[in-house]
PDB file of C-alpha atoms and ligand atoms in Angstrom:
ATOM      1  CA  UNK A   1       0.000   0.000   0.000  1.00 49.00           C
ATOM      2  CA  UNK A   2       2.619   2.125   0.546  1.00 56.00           C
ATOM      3  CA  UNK A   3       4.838   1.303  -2.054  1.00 65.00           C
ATOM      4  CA  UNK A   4       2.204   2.033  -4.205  1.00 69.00           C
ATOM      5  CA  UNK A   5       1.172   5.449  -3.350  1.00 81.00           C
ATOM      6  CA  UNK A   6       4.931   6.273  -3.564  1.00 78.00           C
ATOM      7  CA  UNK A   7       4.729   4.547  -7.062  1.00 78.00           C
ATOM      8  CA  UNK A   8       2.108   6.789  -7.520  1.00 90.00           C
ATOM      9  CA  UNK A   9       3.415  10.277  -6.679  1.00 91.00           C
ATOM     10  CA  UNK A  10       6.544   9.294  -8.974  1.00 92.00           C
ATOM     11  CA  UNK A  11       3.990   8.922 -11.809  1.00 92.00           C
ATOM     12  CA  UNK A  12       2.321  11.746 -11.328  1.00 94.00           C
ATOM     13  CA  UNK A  13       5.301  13.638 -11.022  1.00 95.00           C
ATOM     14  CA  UNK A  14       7.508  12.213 -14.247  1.00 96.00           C
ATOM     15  CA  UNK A  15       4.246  12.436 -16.317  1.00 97.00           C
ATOM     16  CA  UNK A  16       3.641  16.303 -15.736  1.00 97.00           C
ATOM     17  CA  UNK A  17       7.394  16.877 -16.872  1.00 98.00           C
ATOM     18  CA  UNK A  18       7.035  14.592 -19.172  1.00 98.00           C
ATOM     19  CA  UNK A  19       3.612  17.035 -20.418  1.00 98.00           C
ATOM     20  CA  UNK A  20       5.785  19.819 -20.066  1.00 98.00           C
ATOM     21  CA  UNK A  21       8.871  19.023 -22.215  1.00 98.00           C
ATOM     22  CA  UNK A  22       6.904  17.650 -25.137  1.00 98.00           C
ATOM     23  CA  UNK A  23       4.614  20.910 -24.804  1.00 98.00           C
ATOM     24  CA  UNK A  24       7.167  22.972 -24.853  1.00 98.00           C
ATOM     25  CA  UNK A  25       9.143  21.128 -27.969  1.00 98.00           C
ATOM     26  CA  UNK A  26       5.816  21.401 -29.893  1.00 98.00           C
ATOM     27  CA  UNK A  27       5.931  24.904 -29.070  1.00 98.00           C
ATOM     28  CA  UNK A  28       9.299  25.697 -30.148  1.00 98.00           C
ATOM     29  CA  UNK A  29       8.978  23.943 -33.276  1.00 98.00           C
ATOM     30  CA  UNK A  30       5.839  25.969 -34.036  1.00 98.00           C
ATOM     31  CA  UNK A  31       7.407  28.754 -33.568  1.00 97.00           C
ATOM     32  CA  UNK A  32      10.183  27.902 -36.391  1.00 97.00           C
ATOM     33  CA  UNK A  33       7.636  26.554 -38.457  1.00 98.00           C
ATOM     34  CA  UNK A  34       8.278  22.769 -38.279  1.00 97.00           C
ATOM     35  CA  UNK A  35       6.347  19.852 -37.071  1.00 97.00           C
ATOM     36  CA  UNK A  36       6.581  18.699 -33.443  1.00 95.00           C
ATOM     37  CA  UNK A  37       6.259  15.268 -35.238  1.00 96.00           C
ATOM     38  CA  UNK A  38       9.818  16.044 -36.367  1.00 97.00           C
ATOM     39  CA  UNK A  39      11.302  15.853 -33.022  1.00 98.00           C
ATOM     40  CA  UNK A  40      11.906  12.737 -31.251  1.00 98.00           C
ATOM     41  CA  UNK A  41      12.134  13.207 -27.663  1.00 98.00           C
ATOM     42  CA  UNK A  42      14.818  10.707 -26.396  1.00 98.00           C
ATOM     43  CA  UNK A  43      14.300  10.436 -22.454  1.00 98.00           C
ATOM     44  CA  UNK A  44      17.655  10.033 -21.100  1.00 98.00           C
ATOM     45  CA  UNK A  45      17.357   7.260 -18.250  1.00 97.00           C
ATOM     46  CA  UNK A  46      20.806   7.079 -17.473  1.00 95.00           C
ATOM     47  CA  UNK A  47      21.630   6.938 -13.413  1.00 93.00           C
ATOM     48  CA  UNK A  48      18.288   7.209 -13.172  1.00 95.00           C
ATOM     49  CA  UNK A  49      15.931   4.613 -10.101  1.00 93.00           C
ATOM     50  CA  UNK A  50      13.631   2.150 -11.580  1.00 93.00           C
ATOM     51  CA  UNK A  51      10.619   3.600 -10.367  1.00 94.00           C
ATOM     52  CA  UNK A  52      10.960   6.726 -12.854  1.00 95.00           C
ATOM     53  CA  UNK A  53      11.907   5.057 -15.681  1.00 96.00           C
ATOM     54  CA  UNK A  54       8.343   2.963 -15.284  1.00 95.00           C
ATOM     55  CA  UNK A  55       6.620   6.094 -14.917  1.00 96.00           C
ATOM     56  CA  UNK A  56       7.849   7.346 -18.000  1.00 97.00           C
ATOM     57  CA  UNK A  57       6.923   3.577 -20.115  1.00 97.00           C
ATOM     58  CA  UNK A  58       3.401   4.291 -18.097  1.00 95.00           C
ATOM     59  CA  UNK A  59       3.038   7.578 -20.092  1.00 96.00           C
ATOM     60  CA  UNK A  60       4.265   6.610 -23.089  1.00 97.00           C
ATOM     61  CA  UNK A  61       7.920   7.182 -23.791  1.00 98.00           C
ATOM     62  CA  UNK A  62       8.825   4.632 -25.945  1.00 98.00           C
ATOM     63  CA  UNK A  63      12.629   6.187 -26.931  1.00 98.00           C
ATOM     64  CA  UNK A  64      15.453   6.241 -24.188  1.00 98.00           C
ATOM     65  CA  UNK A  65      19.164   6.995 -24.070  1.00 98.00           C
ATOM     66  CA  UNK A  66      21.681   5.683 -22.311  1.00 98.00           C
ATOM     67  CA  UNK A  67      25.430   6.385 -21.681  1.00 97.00           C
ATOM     68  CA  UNK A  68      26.612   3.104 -20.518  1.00 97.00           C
ATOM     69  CA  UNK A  69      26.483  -0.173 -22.202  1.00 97.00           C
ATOM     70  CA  UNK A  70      26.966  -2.157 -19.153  1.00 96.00           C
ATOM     71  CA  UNK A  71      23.909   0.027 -16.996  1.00 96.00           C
ATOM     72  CA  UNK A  72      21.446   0.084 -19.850  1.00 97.00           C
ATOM     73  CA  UNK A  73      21.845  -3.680 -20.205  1.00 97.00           C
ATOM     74  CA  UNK A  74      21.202  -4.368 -16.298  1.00 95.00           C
ATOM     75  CA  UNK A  75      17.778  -2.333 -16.945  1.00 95.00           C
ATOM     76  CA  UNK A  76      16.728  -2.585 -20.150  1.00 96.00           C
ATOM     77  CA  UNK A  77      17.159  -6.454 -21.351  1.00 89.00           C
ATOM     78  CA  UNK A  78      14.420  -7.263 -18.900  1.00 90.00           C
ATOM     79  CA  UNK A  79      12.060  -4.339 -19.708  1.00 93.00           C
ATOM     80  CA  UNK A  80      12.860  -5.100 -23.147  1.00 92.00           C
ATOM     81  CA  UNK A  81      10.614  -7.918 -24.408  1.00 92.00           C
ATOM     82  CA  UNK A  82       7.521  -5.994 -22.521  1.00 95.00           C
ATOM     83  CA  UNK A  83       7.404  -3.146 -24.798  1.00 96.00           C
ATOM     84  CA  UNK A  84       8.245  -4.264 -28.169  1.00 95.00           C
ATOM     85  CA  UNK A  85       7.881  -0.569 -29.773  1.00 97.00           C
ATOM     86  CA  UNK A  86      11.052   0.414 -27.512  1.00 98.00           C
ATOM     87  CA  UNK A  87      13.898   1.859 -28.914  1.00 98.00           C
ATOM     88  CA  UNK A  88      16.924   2.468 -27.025  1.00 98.00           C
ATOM     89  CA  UNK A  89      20.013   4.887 -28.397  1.00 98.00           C
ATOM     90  CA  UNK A  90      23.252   4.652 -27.262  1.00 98.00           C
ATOM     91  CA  UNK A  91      24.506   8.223 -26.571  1.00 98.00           C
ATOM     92  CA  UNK A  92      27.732   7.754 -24.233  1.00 98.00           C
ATOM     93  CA  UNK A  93      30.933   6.744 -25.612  1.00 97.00           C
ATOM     94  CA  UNK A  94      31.352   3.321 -26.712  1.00 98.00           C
ATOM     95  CA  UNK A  95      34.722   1.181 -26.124  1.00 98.00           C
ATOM     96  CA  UNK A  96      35.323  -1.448 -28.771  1.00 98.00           C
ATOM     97  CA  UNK A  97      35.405  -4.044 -26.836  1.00 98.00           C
ATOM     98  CA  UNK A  98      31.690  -3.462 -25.881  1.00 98.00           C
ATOM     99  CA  UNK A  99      30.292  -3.081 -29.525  1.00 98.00           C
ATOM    100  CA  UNK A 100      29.158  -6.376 -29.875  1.00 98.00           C
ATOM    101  CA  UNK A 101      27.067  -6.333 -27.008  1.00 98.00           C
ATOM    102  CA  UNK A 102      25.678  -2.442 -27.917  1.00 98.00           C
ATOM    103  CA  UNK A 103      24.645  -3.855 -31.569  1.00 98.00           C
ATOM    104  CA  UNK A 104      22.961  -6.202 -29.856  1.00 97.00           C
ATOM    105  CA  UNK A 105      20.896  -4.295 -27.229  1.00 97.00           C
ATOM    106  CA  UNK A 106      20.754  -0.858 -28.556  1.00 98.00           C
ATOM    107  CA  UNK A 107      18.718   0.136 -31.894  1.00 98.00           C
ATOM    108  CA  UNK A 108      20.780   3.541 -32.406  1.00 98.00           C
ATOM    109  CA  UNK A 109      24.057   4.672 -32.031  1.00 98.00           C
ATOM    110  CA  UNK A 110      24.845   8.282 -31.595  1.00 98.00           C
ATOM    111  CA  UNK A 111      28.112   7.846 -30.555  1.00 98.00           C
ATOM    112  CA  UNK A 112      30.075   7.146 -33.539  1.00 98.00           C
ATOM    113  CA  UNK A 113      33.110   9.071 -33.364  1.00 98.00           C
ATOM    114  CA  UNK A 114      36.470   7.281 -34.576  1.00 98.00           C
ATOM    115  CA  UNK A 115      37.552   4.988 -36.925  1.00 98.00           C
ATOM    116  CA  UNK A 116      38.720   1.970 -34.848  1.00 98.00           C
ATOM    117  CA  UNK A 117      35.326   2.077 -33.688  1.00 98.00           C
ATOM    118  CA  UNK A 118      33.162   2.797 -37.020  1.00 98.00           C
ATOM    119  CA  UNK A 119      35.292  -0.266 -38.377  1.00 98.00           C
ATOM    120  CA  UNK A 120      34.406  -2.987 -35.436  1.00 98.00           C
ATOM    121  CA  UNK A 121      30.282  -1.621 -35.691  1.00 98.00           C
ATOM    122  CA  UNK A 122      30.275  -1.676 -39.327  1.00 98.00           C
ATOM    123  CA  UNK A 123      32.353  -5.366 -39.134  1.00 98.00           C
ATOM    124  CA  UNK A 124      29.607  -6.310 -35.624  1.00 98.00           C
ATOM    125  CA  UNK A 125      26.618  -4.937 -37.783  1.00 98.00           C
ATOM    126  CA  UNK A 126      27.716  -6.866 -41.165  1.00 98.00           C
ATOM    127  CA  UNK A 127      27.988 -10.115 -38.884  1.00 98.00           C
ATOM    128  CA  UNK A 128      24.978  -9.685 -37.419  1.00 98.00           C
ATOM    129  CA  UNK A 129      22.839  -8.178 -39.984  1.00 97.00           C
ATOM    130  CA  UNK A 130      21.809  -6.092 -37.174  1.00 97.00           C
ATOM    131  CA  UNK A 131      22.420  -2.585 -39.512  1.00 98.00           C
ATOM    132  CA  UNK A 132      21.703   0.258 -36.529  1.00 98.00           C
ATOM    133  CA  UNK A 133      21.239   4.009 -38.211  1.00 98.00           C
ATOM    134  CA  UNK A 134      23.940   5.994 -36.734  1.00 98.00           C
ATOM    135  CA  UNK A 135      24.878   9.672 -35.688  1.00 99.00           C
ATOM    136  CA  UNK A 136      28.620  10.867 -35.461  1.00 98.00           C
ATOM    137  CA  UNK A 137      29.135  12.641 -32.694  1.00 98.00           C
ATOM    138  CA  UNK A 138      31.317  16.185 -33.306  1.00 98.00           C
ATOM    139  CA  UNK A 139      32.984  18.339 -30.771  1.00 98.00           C
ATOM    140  CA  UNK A 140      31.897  21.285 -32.027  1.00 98.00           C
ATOM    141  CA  UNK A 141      33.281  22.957 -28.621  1.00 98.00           C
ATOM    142  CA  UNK A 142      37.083  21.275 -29.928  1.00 98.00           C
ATOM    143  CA  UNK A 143      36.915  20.170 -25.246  1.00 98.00           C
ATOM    144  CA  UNK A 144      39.939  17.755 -25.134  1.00 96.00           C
ATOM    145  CA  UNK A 145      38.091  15.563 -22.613  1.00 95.00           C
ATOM    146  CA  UNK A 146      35.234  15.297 -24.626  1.00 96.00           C
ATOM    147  CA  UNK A 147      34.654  12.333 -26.960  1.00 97.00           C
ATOM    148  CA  UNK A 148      33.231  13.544 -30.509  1.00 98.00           C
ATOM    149  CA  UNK A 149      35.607  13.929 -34.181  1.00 98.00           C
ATOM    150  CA  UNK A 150      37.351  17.002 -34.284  1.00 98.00           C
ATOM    151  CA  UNK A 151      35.360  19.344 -36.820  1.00 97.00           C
ATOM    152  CA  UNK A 152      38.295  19.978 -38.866  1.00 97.00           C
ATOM    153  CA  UNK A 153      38.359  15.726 -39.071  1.00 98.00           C
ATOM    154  CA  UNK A 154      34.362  15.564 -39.874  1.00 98.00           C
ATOM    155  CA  UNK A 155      33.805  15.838 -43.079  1.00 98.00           C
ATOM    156  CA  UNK A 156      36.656  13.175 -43.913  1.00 98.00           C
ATOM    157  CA  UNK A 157      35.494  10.887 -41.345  1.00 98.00           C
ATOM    158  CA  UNK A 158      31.702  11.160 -41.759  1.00 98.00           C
ATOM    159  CA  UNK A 159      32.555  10.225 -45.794  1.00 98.00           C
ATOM    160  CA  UNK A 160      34.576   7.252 -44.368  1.00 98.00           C
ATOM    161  CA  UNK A 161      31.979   5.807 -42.221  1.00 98.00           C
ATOM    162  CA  UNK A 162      29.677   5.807 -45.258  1.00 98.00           C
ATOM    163  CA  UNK A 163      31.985   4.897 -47.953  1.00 97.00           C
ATOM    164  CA  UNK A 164      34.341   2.933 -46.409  1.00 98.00           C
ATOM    165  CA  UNK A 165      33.094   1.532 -43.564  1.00 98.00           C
ATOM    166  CA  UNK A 166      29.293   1.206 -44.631  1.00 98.00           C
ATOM    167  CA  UNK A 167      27.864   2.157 -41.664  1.00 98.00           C
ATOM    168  CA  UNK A 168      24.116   3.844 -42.112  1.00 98.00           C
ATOM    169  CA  UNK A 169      24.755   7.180 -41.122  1.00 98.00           C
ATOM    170  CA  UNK A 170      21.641   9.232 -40.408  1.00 98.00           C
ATOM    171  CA  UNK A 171      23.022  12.212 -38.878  1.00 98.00           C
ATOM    172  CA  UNK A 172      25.046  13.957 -36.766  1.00 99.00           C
ATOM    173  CA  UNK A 173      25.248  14.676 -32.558  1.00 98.00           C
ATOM    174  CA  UNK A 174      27.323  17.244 -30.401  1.00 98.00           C
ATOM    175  CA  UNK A 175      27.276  18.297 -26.839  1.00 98.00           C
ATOM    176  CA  UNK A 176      28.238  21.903 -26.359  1.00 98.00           C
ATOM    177  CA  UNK A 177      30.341  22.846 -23.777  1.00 98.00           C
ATOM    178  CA  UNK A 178      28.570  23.475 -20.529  1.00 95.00           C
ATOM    179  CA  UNK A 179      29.282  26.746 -19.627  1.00 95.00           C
ATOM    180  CA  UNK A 180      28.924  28.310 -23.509  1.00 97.00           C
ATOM    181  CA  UNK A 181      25.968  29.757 -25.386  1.00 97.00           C
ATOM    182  CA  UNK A 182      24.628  26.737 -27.492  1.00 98.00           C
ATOM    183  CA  UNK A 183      23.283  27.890 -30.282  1.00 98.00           C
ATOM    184  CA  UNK A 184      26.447  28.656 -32.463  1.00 98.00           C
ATOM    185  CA  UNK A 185      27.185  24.533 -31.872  1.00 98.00           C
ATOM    186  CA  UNK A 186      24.055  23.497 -32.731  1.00 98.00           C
ATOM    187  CA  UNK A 187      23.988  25.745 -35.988  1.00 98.00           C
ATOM    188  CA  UNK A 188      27.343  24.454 -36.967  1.00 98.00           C
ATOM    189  CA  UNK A 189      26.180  20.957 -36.447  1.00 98.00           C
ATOM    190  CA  UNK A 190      23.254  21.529 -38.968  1.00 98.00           C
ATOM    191  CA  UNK A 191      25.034  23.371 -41.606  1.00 98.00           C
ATOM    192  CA  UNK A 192      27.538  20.381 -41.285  1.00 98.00           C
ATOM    193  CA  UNK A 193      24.515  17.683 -41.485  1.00 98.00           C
ATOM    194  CA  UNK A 194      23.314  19.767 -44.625  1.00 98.00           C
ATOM    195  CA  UNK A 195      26.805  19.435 -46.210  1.00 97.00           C
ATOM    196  CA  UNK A 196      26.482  15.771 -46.237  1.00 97.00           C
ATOM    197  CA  UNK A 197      22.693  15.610 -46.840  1.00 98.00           C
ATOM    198  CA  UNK A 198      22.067  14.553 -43.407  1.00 98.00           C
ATOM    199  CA  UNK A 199      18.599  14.328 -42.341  1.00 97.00           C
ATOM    200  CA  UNK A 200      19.312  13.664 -38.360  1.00 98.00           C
ATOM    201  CA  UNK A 201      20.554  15.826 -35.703  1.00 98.00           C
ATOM    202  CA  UNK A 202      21.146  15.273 -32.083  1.00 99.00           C
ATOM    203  CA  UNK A 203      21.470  18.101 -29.868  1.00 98.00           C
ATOM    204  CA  UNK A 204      19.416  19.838 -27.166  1.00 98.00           C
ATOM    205  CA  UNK A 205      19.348  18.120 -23.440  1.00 98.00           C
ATOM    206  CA  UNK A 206      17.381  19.383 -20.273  1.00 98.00           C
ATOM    207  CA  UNK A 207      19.154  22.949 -20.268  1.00 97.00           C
ATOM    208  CA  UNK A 208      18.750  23.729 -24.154  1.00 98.00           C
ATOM    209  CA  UNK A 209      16.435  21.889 -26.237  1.00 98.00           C
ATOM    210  CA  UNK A 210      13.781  24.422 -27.018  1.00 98.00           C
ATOM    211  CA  UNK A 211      16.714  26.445 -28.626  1.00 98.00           C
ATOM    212  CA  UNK A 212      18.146  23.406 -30.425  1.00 98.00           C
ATOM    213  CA  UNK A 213      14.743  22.506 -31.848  1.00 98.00           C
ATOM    214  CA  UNK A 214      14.445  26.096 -33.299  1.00 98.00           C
ATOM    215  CA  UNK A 215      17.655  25.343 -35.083  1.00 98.00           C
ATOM    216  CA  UNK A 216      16.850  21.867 -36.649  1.00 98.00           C
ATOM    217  CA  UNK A 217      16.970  19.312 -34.039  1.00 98.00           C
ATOM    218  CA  UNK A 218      15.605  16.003 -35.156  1.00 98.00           C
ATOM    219  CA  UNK A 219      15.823  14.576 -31.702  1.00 98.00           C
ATOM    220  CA  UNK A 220      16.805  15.707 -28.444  1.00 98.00           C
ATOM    221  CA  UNK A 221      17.838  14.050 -25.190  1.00 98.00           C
ATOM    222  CA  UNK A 222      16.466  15.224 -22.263  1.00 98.00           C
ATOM    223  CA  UNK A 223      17.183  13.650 -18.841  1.00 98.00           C
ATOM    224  CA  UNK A 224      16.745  15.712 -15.559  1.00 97.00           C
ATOM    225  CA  UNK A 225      13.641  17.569 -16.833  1.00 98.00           C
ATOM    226  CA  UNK A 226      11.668  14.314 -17.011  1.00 98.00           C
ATOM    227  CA  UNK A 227      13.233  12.441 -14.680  1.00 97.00           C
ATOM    228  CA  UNK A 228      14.531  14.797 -11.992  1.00 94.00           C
ATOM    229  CA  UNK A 229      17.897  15.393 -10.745  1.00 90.00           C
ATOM    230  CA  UNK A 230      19.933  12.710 -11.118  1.00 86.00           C
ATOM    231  CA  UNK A 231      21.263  10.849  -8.129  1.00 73.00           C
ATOM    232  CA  UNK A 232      25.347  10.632  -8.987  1.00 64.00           C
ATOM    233  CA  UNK A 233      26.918  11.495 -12.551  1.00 54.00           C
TER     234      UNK A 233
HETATM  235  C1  PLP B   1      23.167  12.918 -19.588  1.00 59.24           C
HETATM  236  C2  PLP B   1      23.093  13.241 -21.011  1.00 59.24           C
HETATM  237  C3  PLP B   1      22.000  13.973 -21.527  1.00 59.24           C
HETATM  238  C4  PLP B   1      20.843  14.481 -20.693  1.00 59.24           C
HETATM  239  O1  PLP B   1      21.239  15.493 -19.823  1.00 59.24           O
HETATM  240  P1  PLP B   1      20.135  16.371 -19.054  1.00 59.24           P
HETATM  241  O2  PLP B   1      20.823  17.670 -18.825  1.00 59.24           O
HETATM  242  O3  PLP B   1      19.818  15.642 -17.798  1.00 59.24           O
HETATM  243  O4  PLP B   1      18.969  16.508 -19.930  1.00 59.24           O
HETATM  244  C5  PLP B   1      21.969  14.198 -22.895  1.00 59.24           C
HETATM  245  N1  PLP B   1      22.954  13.767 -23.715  1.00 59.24           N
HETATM  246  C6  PLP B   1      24.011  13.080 -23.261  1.00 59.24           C
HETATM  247  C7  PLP B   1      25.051  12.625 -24.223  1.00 59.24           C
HETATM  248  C8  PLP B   1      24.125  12.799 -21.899  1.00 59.24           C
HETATM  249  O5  PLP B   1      25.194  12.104 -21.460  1.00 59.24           O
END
């Protein structure tokens, strides 16, 4: 009895947010003259208790991101089979030694963002015939501890992962630096997605999205607005 009011309150509480974010990403794309239908929200579960994560299935989320291989398989392989419309997007970076098990859990990866690793998806996806769309992430911000291509190297490397490595590219990802205004990255990352004929972009999370869907974003990933603070990083 308890545990289920408690349940309830959570549910209450993620599906307002919930209410809120997609309200206010129909709004902004309104306001630039696109369709809200052109935005796919990606809830951003990582770190995040159990409990939430259910609240969000119970109102309909359907598309979630996580950062870790490891962590999203713990939750998601037994969620999984109950919701059969779930997709999951890997949006943290990936370590090659993981990519087998990431082609096998995750149905998009954003995270493409070096050769080693374009090479063992493309050879994981080819092997599998498990052919994910992907997004190559750029550092538009050029942070040295962030993971993302260079974007002096992007235009090189986002022809390689098409040409040479095969890989289904379907657009492009950054994550601005924190403390900078976002809006030059994200308008970099679309005139760079335009270059290539690139219908996807990822960009806009809890902090930014409105202003990322006002410049072309065709998803963003939004964590602590949903789901409330995290508890660690
Ligand atoms: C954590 C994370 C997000 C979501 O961050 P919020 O500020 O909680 O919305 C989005 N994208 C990536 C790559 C992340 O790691």
């Amino acid at each position: 009895m308890e545990h289920a009011t408690e349940q309830n309150e959570v549910e209450i509480t993620v599906a307002a947010a919930l209410a809120g974010v997609r309200g206010r990403i129909a709004k902004a794309a309104t306001a630039a003259g696109r369709s809200a239908d052109a935005v796919t929200l990606v809830g951003v579960s990582k770190v995040q208790p159990p409990e939430r994560i259910e609240a969000a299935l119970a109102s309909g989320l359907r598309v979630f991101g996580e950062n870790r291989v490891q962590e999203a398989a713990g939750r998601w392989e037994s969620l999984r089979p109950l919701y059969p419309d779930l997709q999951l997007h890997l949006i943290g970076p990936l370590q090659t030694n993981k990519v087998k098990q990431a082609v096998a859990l995750f149905d998009v990866i954003e995270s493409v963002d070096r050769p080693r690793l374009a090479e063992a998806l493309a050879a994981e996806m080819t092997r599998t015939g498990r052919q994910l769309p992907c997004f190559i992430q750029i550092n538009t911000g050029e942070e040295p501890q962030k993971a993302g291509v260079l974007p002096a190297d992007a235009d090189a490397f986002i022809v390689r992962c098409r040409d040479e490595f095969g890989l289904q590219v379907v657009g492009l990802m950054c994550i601005p630096p924190a403390d900078e205004e976002p809006s030059p990255h994200f308008a970099l990352l679309a005139e760079m997605a335009k270059r290539h004929g690139l219908s996807g972009l990822s960009m806009g999370m809890s902090g930014d999205y409105e202003i990322a869907v006002r410049l072309g974003a065709t998803h963003v990933r939004v964590g602590s607005a949903i789901f409330g603070t995290r508890l660690q990083k």
